[in-house]
Every structure is written in structure tokens, then in C-alpha cells.
Short mmCIF file of C-alpha atoms in Angstrom, two decimals:
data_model
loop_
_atom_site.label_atom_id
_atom_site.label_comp_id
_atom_site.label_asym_id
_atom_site.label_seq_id
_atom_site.Cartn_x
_atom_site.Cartn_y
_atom_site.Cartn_z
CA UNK A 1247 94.62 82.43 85.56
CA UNK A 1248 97.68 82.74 84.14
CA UNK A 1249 100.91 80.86 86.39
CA UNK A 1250 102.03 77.62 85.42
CA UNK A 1251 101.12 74.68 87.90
CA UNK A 1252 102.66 74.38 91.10
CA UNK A 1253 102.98 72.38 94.56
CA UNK A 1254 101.48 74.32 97.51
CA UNK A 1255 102.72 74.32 100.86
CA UNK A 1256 100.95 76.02 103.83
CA UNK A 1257 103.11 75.23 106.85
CA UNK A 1258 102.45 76.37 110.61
CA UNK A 1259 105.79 76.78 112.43
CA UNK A 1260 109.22 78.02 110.90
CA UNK A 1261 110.35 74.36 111.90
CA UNK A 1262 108.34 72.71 109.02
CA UNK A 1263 108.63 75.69 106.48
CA UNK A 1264 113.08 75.36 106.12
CA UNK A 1265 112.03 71.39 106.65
CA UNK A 1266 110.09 71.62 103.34
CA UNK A 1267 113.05 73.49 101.31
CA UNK A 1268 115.39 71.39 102.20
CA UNK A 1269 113.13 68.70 101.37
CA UNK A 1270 112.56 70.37 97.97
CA UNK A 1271 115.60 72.04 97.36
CA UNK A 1272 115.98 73.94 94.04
CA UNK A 1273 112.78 74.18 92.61
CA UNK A 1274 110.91 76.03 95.10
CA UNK A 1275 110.04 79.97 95.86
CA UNK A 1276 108.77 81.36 99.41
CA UNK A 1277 105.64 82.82 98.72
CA UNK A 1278 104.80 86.02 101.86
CA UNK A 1279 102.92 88.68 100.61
CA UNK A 1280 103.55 88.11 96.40
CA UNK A 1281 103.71 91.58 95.56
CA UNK A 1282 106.73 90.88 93.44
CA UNK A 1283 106.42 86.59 92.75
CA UNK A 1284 103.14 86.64 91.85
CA UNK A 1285 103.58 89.41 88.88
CA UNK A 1286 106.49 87.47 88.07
CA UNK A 1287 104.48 84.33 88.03
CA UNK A 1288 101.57 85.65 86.27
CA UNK A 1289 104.01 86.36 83.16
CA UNK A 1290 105.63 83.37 84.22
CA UNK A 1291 109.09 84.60 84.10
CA UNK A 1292 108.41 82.68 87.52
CA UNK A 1293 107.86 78.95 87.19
CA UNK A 1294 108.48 77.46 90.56
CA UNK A 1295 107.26 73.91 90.38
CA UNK A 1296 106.27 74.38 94.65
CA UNK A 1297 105.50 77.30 96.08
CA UNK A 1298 105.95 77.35 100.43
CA UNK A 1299 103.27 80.11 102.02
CA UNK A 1300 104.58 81.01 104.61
CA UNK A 1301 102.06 83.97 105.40
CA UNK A 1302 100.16 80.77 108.00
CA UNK A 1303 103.26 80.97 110.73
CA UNK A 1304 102.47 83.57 114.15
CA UNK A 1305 106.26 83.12 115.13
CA UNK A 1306 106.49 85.40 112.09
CA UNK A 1307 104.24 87.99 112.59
CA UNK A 1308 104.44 91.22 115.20
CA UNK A 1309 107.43 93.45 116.03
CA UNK A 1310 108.95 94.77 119.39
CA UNK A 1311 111.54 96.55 120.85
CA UNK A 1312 114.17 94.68 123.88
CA UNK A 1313 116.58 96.55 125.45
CA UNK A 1314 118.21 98.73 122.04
CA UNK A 1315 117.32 96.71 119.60
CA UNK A 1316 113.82 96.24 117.44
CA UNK A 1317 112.77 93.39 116.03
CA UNK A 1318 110.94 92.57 113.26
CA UNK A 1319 109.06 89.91 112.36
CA UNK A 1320 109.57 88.34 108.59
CA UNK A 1321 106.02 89.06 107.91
CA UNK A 1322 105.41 92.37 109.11
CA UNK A 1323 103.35 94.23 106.55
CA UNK A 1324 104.64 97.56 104.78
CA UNK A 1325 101.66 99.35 105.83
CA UNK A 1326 102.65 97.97 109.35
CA UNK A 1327 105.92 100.17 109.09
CA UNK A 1328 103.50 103.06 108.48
CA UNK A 1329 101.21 102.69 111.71
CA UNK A 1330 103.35 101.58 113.98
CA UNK A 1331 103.68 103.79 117.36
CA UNK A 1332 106.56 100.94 118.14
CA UNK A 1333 108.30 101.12 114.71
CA UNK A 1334 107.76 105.33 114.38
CA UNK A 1335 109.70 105.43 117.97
CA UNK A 1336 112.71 102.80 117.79
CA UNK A 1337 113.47 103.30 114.08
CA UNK A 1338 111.85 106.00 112.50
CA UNK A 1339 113.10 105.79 108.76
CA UNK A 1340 111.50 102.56 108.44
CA UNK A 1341 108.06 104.42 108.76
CA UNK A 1342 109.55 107.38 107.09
CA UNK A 1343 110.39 105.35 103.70
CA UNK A 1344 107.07 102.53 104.15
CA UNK A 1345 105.25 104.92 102.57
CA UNK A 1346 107.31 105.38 99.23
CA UNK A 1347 106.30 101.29 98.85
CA UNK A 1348 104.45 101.28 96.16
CA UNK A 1349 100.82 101.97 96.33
CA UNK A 1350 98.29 101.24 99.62
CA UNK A 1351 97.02 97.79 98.14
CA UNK A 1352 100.66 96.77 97.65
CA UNK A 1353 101.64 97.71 101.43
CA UNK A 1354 98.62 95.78 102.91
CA UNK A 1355 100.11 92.94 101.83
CA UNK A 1356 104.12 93.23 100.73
CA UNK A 1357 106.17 91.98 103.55
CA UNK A 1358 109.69 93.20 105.34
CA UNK A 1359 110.79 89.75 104.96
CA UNK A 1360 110.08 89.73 101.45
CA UNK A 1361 111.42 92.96 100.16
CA UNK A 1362 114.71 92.26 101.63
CA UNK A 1363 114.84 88.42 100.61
CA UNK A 1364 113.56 89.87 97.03
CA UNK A 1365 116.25 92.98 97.18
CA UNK A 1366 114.99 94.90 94.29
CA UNK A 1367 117.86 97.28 93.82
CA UNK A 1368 114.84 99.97 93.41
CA UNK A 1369 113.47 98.91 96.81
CA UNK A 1370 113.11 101.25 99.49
CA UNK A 1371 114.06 99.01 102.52
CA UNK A 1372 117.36 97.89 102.01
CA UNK A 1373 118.92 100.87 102.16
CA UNK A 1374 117.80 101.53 105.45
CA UNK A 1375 118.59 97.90 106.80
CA UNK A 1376 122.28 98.89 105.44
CA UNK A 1377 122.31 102.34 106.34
CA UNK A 1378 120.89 101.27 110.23
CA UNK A 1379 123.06 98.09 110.31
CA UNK A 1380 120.34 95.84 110.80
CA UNK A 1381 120.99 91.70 111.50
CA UNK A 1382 118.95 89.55 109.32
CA UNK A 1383 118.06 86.16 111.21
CA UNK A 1384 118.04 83.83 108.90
CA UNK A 1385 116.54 79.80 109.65
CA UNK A 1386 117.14 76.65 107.92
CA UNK A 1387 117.30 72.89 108.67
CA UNK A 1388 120.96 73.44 109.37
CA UNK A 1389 119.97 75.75 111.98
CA UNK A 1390 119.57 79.85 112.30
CA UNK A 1391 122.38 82.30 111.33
CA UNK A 1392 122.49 86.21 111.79
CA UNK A 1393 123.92 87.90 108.58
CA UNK A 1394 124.73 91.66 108.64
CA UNK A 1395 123.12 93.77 106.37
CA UNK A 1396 126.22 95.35 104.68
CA UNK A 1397 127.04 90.81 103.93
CA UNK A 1398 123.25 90.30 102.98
CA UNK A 1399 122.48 92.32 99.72
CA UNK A 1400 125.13 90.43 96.93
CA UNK A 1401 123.79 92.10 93.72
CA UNK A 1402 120.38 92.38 91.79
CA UNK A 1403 117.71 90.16 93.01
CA UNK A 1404 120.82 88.48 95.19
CA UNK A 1405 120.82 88.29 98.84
CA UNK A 1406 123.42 86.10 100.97
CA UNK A 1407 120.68 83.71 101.66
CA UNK A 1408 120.87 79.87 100.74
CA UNK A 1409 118.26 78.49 98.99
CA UNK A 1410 116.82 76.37 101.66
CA UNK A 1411 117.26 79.70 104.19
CA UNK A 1412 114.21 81.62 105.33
CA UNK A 1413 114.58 85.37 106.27
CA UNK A 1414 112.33 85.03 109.72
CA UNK A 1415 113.36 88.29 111.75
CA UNK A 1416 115.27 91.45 111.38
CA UNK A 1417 116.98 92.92 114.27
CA UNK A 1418 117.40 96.87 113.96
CA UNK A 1419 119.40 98.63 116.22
CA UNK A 1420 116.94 101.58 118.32
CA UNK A 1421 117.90 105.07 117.30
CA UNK A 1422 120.18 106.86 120.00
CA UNK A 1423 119.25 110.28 121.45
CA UNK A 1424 119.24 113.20 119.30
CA UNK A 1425 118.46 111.40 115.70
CA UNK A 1426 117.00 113.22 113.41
CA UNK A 1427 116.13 111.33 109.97
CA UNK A 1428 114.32 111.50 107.04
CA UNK A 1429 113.74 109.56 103.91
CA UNK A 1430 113.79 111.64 100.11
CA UNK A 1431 113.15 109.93 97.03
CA UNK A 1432 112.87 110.98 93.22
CA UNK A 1433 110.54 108.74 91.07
CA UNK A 1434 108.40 109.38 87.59
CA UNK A 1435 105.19 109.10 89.72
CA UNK A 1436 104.44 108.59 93.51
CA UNK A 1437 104.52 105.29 94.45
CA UNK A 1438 106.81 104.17 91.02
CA UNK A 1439 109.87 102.56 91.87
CA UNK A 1440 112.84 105.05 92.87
CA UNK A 1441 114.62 106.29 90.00
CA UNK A 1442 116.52 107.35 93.28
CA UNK A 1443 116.30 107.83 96.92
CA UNK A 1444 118.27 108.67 100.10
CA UNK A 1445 117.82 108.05 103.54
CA UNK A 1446 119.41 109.44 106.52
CA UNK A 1447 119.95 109.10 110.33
CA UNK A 1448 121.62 112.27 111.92
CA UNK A 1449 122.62 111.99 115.55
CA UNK A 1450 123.82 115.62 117.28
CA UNK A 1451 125.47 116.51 120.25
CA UNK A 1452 124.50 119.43 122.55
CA UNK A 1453 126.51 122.23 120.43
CA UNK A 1454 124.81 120.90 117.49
CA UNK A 1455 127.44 118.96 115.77
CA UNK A 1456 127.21 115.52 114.44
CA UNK A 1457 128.26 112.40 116.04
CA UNK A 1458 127.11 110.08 113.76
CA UNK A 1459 125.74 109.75 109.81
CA UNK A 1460 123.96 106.80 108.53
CA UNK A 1461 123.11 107.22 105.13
CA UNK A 1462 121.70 104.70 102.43
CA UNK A 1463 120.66 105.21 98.94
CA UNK A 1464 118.87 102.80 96.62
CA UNK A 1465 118.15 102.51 92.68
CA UNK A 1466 122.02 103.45 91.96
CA UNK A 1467 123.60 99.96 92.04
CA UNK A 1468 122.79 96.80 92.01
CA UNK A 1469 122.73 96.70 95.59
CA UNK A 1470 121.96 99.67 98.22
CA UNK A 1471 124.57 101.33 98.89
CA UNK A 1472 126.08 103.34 101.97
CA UNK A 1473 127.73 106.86 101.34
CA UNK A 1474 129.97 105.79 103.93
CA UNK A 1475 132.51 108.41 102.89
CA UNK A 1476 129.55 111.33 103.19
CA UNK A 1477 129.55 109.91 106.60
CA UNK A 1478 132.92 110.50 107.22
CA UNK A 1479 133.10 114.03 106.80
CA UNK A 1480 130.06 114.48 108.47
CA UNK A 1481 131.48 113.04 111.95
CA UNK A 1482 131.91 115.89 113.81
CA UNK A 1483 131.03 118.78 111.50
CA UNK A 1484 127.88 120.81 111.50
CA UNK A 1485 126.15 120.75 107.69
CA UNK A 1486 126.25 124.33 106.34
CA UNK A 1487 126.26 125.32 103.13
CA UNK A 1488 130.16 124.21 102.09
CA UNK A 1489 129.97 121.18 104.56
CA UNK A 1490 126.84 120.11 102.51
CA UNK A 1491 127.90 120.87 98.98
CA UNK A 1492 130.69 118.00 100.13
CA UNK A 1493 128.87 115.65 100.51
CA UNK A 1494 127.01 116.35 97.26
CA UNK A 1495 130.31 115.80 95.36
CA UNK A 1496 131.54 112.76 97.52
CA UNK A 1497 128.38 111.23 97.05
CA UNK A 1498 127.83 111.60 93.45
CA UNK A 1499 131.76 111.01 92.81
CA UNK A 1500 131.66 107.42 94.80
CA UNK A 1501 128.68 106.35 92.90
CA UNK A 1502 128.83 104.14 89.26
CA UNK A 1503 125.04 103.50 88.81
CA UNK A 1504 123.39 101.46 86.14
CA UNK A 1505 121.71 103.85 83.61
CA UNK A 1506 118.12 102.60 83.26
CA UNK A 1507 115.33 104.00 80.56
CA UNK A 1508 113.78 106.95 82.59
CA UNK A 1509 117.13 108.03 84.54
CA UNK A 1510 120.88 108.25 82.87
CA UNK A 1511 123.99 107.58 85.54
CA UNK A 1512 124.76 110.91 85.15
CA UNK A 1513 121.24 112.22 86.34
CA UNK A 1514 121.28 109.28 89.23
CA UNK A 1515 124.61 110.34 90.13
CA UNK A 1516 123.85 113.93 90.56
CA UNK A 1517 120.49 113.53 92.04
CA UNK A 1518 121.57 111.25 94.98
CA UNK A 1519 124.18 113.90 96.08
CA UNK A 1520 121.47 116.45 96.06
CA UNK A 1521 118.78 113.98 98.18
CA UNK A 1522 121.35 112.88 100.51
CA UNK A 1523 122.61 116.87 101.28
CA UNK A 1524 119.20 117.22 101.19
CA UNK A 1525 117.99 114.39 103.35
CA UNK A 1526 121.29 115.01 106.00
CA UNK A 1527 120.14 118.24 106.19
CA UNK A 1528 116.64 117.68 107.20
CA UNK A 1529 117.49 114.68 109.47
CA UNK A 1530 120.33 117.12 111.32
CA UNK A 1531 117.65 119.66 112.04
CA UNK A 1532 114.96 117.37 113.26
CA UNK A 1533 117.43 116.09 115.51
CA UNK A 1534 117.66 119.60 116.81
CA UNK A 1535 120.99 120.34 115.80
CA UNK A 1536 119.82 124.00 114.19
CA UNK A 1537 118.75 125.36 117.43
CA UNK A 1538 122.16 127.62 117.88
CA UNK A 1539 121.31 128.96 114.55
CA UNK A 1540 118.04 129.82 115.65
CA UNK A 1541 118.83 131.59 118.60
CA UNK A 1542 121.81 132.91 116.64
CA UNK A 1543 118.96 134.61 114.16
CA UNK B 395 100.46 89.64 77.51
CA UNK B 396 98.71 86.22 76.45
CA UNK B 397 101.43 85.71 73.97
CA UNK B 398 104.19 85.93 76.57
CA UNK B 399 102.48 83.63 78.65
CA UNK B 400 101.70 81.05 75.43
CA UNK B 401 105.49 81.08 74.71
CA UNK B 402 106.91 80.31 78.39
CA UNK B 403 104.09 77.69 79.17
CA UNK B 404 106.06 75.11 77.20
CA UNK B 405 105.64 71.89 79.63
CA UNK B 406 103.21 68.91 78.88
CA UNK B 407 100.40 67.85 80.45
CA UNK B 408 102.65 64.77 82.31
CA UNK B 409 105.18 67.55 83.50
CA UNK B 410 102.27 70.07 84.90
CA UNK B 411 100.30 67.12 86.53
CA UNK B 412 103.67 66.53 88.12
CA UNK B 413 104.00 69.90 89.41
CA UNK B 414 100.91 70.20 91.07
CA UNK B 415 98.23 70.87 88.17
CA UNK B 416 95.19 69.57 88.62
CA UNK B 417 95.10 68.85 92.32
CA UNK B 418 92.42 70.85 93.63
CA UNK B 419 92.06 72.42 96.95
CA UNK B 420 88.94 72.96 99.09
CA UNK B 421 89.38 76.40 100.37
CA UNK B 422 86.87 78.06 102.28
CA UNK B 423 86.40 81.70 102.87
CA UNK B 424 83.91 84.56 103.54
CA UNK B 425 82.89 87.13 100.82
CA UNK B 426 80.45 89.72 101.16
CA UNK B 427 79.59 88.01 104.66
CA UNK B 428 78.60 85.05 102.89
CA UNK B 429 80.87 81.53 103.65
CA UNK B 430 81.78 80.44 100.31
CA UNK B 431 83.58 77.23 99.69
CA UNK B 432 85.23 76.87 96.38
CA UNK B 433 87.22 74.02 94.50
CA UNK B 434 90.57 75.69 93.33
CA UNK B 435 94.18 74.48 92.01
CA UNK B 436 96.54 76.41 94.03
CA UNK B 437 97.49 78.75 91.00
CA UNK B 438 94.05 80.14 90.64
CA UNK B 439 93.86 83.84 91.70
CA UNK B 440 91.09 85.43 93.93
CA UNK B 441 90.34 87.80 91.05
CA UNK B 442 89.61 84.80 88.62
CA UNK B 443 87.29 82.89 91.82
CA UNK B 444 85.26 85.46 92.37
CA UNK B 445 84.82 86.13 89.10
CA UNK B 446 84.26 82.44 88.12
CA UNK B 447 83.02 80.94 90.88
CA UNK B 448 81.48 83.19 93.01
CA UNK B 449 79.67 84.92 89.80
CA UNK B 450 81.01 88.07 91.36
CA UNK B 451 81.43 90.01 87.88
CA UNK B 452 82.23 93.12 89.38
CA UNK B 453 85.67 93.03 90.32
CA UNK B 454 87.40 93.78 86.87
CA UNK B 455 90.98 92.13 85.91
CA UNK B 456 92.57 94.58 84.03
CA UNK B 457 96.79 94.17 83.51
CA UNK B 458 97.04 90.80 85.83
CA UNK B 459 100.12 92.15 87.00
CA UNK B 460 99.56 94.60 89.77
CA UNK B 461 99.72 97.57 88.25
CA UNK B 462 96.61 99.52 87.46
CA UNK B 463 94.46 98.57 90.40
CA UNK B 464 91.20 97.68 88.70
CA UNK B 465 90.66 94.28 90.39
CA UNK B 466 91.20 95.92 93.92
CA UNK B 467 88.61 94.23 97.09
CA UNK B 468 89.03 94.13 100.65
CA UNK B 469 91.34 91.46 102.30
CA UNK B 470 90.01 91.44 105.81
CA UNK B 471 89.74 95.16 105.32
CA UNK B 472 92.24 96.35 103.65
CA UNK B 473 92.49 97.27 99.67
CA UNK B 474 94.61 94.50 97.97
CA UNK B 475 94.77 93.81 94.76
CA UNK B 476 93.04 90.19 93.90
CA UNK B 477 95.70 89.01 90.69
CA UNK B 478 98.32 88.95 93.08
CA UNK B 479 96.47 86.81 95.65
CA UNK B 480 96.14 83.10 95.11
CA UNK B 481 92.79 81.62 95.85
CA UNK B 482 94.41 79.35 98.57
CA UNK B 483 96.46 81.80 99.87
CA UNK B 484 93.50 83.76 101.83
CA UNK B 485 91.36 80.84 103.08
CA UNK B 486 89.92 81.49 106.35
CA UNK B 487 89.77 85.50 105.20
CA UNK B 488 87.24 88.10 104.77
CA UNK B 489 87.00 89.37 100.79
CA UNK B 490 84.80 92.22 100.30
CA UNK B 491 84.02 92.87 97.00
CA UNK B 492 82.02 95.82 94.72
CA UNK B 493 78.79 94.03 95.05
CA UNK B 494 78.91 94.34 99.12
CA UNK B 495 78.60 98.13 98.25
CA UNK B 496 75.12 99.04 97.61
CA UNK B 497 72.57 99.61 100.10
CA UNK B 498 70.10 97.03 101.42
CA UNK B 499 67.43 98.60 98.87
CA UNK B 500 69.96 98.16 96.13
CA UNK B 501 70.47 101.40 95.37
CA UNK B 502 73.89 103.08 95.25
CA UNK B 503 75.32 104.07 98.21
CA UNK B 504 76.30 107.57 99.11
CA UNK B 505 79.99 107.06 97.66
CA UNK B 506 78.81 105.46 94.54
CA UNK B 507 76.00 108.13 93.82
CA UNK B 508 78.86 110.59 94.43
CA UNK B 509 80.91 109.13 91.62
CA UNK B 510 77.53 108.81 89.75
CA UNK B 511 76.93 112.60 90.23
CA UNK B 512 80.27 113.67 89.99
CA UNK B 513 81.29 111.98 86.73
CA UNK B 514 83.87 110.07 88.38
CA UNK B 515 83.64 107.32 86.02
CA UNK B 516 82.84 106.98 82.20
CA UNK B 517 83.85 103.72 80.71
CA UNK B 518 83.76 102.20 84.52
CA UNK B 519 86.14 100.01 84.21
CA UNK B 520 88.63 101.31 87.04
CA UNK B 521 85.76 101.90 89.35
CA UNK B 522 84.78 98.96 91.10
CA UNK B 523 88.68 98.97 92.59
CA UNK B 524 88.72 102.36 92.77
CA UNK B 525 85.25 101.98 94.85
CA UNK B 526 87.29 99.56 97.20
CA UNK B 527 90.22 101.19 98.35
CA UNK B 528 88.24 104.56 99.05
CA UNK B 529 85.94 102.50 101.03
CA UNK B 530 88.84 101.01 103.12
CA UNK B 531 90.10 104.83 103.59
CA UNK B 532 86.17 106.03 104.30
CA UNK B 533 85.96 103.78 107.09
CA UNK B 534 89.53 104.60 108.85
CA UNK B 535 88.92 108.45 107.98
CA UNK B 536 85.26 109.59 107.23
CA UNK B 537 86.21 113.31 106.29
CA UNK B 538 89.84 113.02 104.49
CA UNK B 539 91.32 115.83 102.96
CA UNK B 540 92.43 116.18 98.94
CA UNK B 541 96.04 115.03 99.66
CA UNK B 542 94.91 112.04 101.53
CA UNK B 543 92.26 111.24 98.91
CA UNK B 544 94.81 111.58 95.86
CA UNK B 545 97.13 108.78 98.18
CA UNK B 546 95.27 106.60 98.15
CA UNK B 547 93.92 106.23 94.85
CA UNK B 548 97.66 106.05 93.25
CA UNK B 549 97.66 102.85 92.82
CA UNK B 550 94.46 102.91 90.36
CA UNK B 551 94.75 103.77 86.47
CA UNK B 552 92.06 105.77 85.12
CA UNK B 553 92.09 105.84 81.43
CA UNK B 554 88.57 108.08 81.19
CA UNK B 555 88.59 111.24 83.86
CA UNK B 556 91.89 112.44 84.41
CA UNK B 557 91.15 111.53 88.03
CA UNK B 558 89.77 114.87 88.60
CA UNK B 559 86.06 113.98 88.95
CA UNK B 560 86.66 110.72 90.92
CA UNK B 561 89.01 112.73 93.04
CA UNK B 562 85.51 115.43 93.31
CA UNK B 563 83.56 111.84 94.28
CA UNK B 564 85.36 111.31 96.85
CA UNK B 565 85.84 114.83 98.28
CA UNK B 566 81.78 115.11 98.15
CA UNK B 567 81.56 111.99 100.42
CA UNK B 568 84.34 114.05 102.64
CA UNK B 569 82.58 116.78 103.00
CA UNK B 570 78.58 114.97 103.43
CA UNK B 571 80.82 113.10 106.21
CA UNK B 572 81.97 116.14 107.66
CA UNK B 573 79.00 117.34 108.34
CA UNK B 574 76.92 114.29 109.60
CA UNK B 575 79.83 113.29 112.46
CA UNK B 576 80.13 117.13 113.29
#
């Protein structure tokens, strides 16, 4: 047993949960699924003096998809992401980077809600949220707020929430028509965090060409960050060789990342251009847009 | 690790009985089918009550940090990893741990004799999580393939086999499984 003493709070309803931190302000952590407090704790690098579980309140749980948009419950699991029929529909890089998560006992219990409250800048999540411009819904005893994702991640372990907010839901927009996507990340080991990885949602027309880009790449800031200008130049191009080697060099030329022990910047720099050309191209062909080539050969 | 811990925990007695050390919370829960109901301060980990108070020995704590797996059981099914759980935290639950393993005559069930004929342990002190989270995948995929086998043990250090035998194990079981639901 090795956390310091603490205060425990099992509350029932989101109502009592942002009742009890405002009631104990400062000194208190959310505890969902602990795959990231509780490691923290046991080295105690972590002393909350109360801890609030929420992991007791249904309104959190479950997901579903109304009208075009999904939403996700604070406490949907990781490994959740991974089975769902719902999720694997509406916004298939979610279940496309779940299982990058660390390791199957982590993602039985590691939470959505937590992750993104948490925002590792390694963490796989984020960068979709940004890249998918997802709403966070977040509740206090002020009342509930909806914060963009491209507002919500502020740095390092630093989200736009208040400390008597709780994350409850996440609202992601449902893919259009003719996505494609796909998730790529570069690690020392499966299921270590991303040294770095790209995501990417492709949308096509019917001649092939893209519409849209949405791509997000994590472990090269403190934050995830967007390759919004990748997206740019893919708006209305098709990704062949030259298009792709473009967004190689904007990617890795927009990026300062923190060098970390097992990856330089230069190395993080260059590698996310090559997983997001990479990743852009897979998610343009899934969404079908390689068919005239096809036929062409 | 202990000598981290020693330098942070700097607070008195007064200031942790303030904080909530020393109240105790009655916490039921079911392991190995058995209702248990255990006395716990809400910092206790599952890893440290079944070891303590349940007398449940086989679940191993290795790092305490979630990282090589050892201390794996089932959370009401699935693998988790019990020094990242708090003792309060999962009353109400069903823990399965090592001990639930064996067969009714005590002897080793068909995975563990696998590992025991396989050499898929040596100093054994992975196994018993190891043990776990195949189980969980056994029972959602009797015959899994190599790839699917090698997933799901990731998140267990082996410092004896070079995973290679326990990865045999488990492909054994695949295989006798194969064959029985066929």
C-alpha cells in the first residue's frame, strides 16, 4: 500500500459529484478508471487529500449516436472504443487508435473521460477529439459548458477545465460519406506510449478527390496538434506521389516538438510527416478514392 | 521505489488522520465466487487485500505501478491490473483471482499444465497475471491465433522465457480448443 491517506467520495448522480468539488475545491482529484492517478499516487507524486470516484454514476456510462453526432459517455472504457459496432460506424478512428492504449488490462478500465481530462501529450485520444472537432461537455455547480476541442487541450497535463469541472460527455461529429481513416503510430514497443502517431479522416468525392482532411498527431507538443496546413493542400487534390511528399514537408516543417530520451525533434519531426502521408494515404483509399487508379491499371 | 515513497510521505500522523487515514471502510465484494467482506482505508489496493486479507498469495505485486502486469485478476471479467485498483473502488464487483484456476480436484487446469509442459514459466513470478489475462482471452476466443495471443500478453513482463514458451502455452491450449469445439 503505498498512497498517502485520502478522503473518499463515491457519489451517484453528476449533480452530487461537481457538488463535492466545489465543496472541496483545490485539494481534490477525480478518480475514473486510475490508469494514470493511481501510478501517480502509488509514487505519490499524487497526494490528493480527497479523492471523488466517479466510476458509481449510470448518467456517465454508454454511448450513442442522434442525428450526426455521437456521444460519449465520460466513462466509456478504452476497450469499449474497440468493440463497439456503434463507435466502429459513427467514428471509426476512435476504434482505430483504442487499441494503441496501452495494454488490454489498462483499456478494461482507462476511461475517455479520463484520458482527455488527463491529456497526456503521448495520449492517443486527443488527437482525434482535435482532429474530429469533438465538443467536450463539461458540468459543474455553476452549471454545464461545451468547450471545443481545438480550446480544451492548454499544454502538458493542461486541459481548459476548472478545477471544480467534470468532463461528463463528448460529442463527436458522425463521419460523412466517403471517409476513409486510419490511425499509424511509432512507439519502442506495442502498447508504449507514442514516441509518435498520426491519425487521419479522408473524405472523397466521386472522381476521387478530396473534400476534406482531418488530421491529428500526438507525442510532438505539448498538446495534440492538427496539421491543419497538410489539410489545406489536401482540399481538393488527389494524394499521389508529389501531392504526398507535401505534406511530408509541411508537416514536419510546422512542427517544434519536445525532444524526449528515446526520440530527438528531429526524428519526431520527420517521422510524423512520414505517418501522416502515410496515414492520408491509407485513409484516402479506404474511402475509395483509388478506384480510378484501379480501373486505370 | 520505497525510498521515493519514504521521502514524499512527509505529513504527521495529525495531518494524515485529517486526510482520511485511518477511517476504514466496509466494502464488500465477491472473489473466486466467494462474498468476502473486508475492513479497508480507502487507499488500500485490491492487490494488497487479497493478498492480506483474503490470504490470496497468488496474485504477485511486482512494480506497483502498472507496468509489468504481474498482479493482473479478473474485474468482473476482464484482466485489470489490481495496484491500480483501490479496494473501495470495486465493491459490489466480481475479482477472480489465480487460485479460481485449478480444477475442482486441484489439479492444474488444461492452460496451466500447458505452461507446466511447455516451460512457460521458470521463476513464476509473471505467471499468475499472465494466467489471468489469457484466461479472459480463452473464454471470449477458445482457439486464438499467434498474433492475437502475443496482444494480449503485452502488457506482462517476463524476465525468465523470452515469452516464447508461454507464447507455445498458450498456442497448445489454442490448438486442444480447436479441436474439442470442432
Amino acid at each position: 500500500m503505498k498512497p498517502a491517506p485520502f478522503g473518499y467520495h463515491r457519489p451517484a448522480t453528476v449533480a452530487e459529484a461537481v457538488a463535492l468539488l466545489d465543496a472541496l475545491q483545490d485539494d481534490v482529484k477525480v478518480l475514473a478508471g486510475g490508469q494514470s492517478l493511481v501510478p501517480l499516487m502509488n509514487f505519490r507524486l499524487s497526494v490528493p487529500a480527497e479523492l471523488v470516484d466517479i466510476n458509481g454514476i449510470a448518467e456517465l456510462t454508454g454511448h450513442d449516436v442522434t442525428g450526426d453526432v455521437l456521444r460519449l459517455g465520460a466513462l466509456t472504457r478504452h476497450h469499449e472504443l474497440e468493440r463497439s459496432a456503434t463507435v466502429r460506424g459513427a467514428a471509426p478512428l476512435l476504434a482505430l487508435a483504442a487499441p494503441y492504449i496501452g495494454h488490454p488490462q489498462i483499456r478494461s478500465m482507462g476511461t475517455l473521460g479520463g484520458s482527455l481530462s488527463h491529456a497526456d501529450p503521448a495520449a492517443e485520444l486527443p488527437a482525434i477529439m482535435l482532429a474530429l472537432d469533438a465538443r467536450m461537455v463539461a458540468a459543474s455547480a455553476r452549471g454545464e459548458r461545451i468547450v471545443p476541442a481545438a480550446e480544451f487541450f492548454v499544454s502538458h497535463f493542461t486541459t481548459a477545465l476548472e478545477p471544480d469541472e467534470l468532463l461528463t460527455a463528448v460529442e463527436v461529429p458522425v463521419a460523412a460519406e466517403r471517409t476513409g481513416h486510419a490511425f499509424l503510430e511509432v512507439a519502442a514497443r506495442y502498447g508504449d506510449f507514442a514516441l509518435v502517431g498520426a491519425g487521419a479522416a479522408v473524405t472523397v468525392d466521386e472522381d476521387g478527390a478530396i473534400t476534406e482532411a482531418r488530421i491529428g498527431c500526438t507525442s510532438v507538443a505539448p498538446t495534440p496538434v492538427r496539421a491543419a496546413a497538410a489539410e489545406e493542400l489536401l482540399r481538393g487534390a488527389t494524394p499521389d506521389a508529389d501531392v504526398l511528399a507535401e505534406v511530408e514537408r509541411v508537416v514536419a516543417g510546422a512542427l517544434e516538438p519536445t525532444p524526449e530520451l528515446k526520440a530527438s525533434a528531429a526524428y519526431k519531426r520527420r517521422t510524423a510527416g512520414v505517418l501522416v502521408a502515410r496515414a492520408v494515404r491509407q485513409a484516402w483509399r479506404e474511402a475509395g478514392g483509388d478506384m480510378r487508379g484501379e480501373e486505370a491499371a | 521505489m520505497s525510498e521515493l515513497s519514504i521521502q514524499h510521505s512527509t505529513r504527521n500522523a495529525a495531518d494524515e488522520r485529517q486526510r482520511g487515514g485511518g477511517v476504514t471502510h466496509t466494502v464488500k465484494l465477491t472473489v473466486n465466487g466467494v462474498e468476502r467482506e473486508v475492513a479497508v482505508e480507502p487507499r488500500m489496493l485490491l492487490a494488497d487485500t487479497l493478498r492480506q486479507q483474503c490470504g490470496l498469495t497468488g496474485t504477485h505485486i511486482g512494480c506497483e505501478q502498472g507496468v509489468c502486469g504481474a498482479c493482473t485478476v479478473l474485474v468482473d471479467g476482464l484482466p485489470a491490473r489490481s495496484c491500480l485498483l483501490f479496494t473501495v473502488a470495486v465493491a459490489g464487483r466480481e475479482i477472480e483471482t489465480v487460485e479460481s484456476l485449478e480444477n475442482p480436484d486441484g489439479s492444474l487446469n488444461s492452460l496451466q499444465q500447458s505452461f507446466q509442459d511447455h516451460h512457460g514459466l521458470q521463476c513464476g513470478f509473471c505467471t499468475a497475471g499472465i494466467l489471468m489475462s489469457l484466461t479472459a482471452l480463452f473464454r471470449e476466443e477458445p482457439s486464438p491465433d499467434e498474433t492475437t495471443v502475443r496482444d494480449q500478453v503485452q502488457g506482462h513482463l517476463c524476465r525468465c522465457t523470452g515469452y516464447q514458451q508461454l507464447v507455445e502455452a498458450a498456442m497448445a491450449e489454442s490448438g486442444r480448443n480447436a479441436q474439442v469445439t470442432r
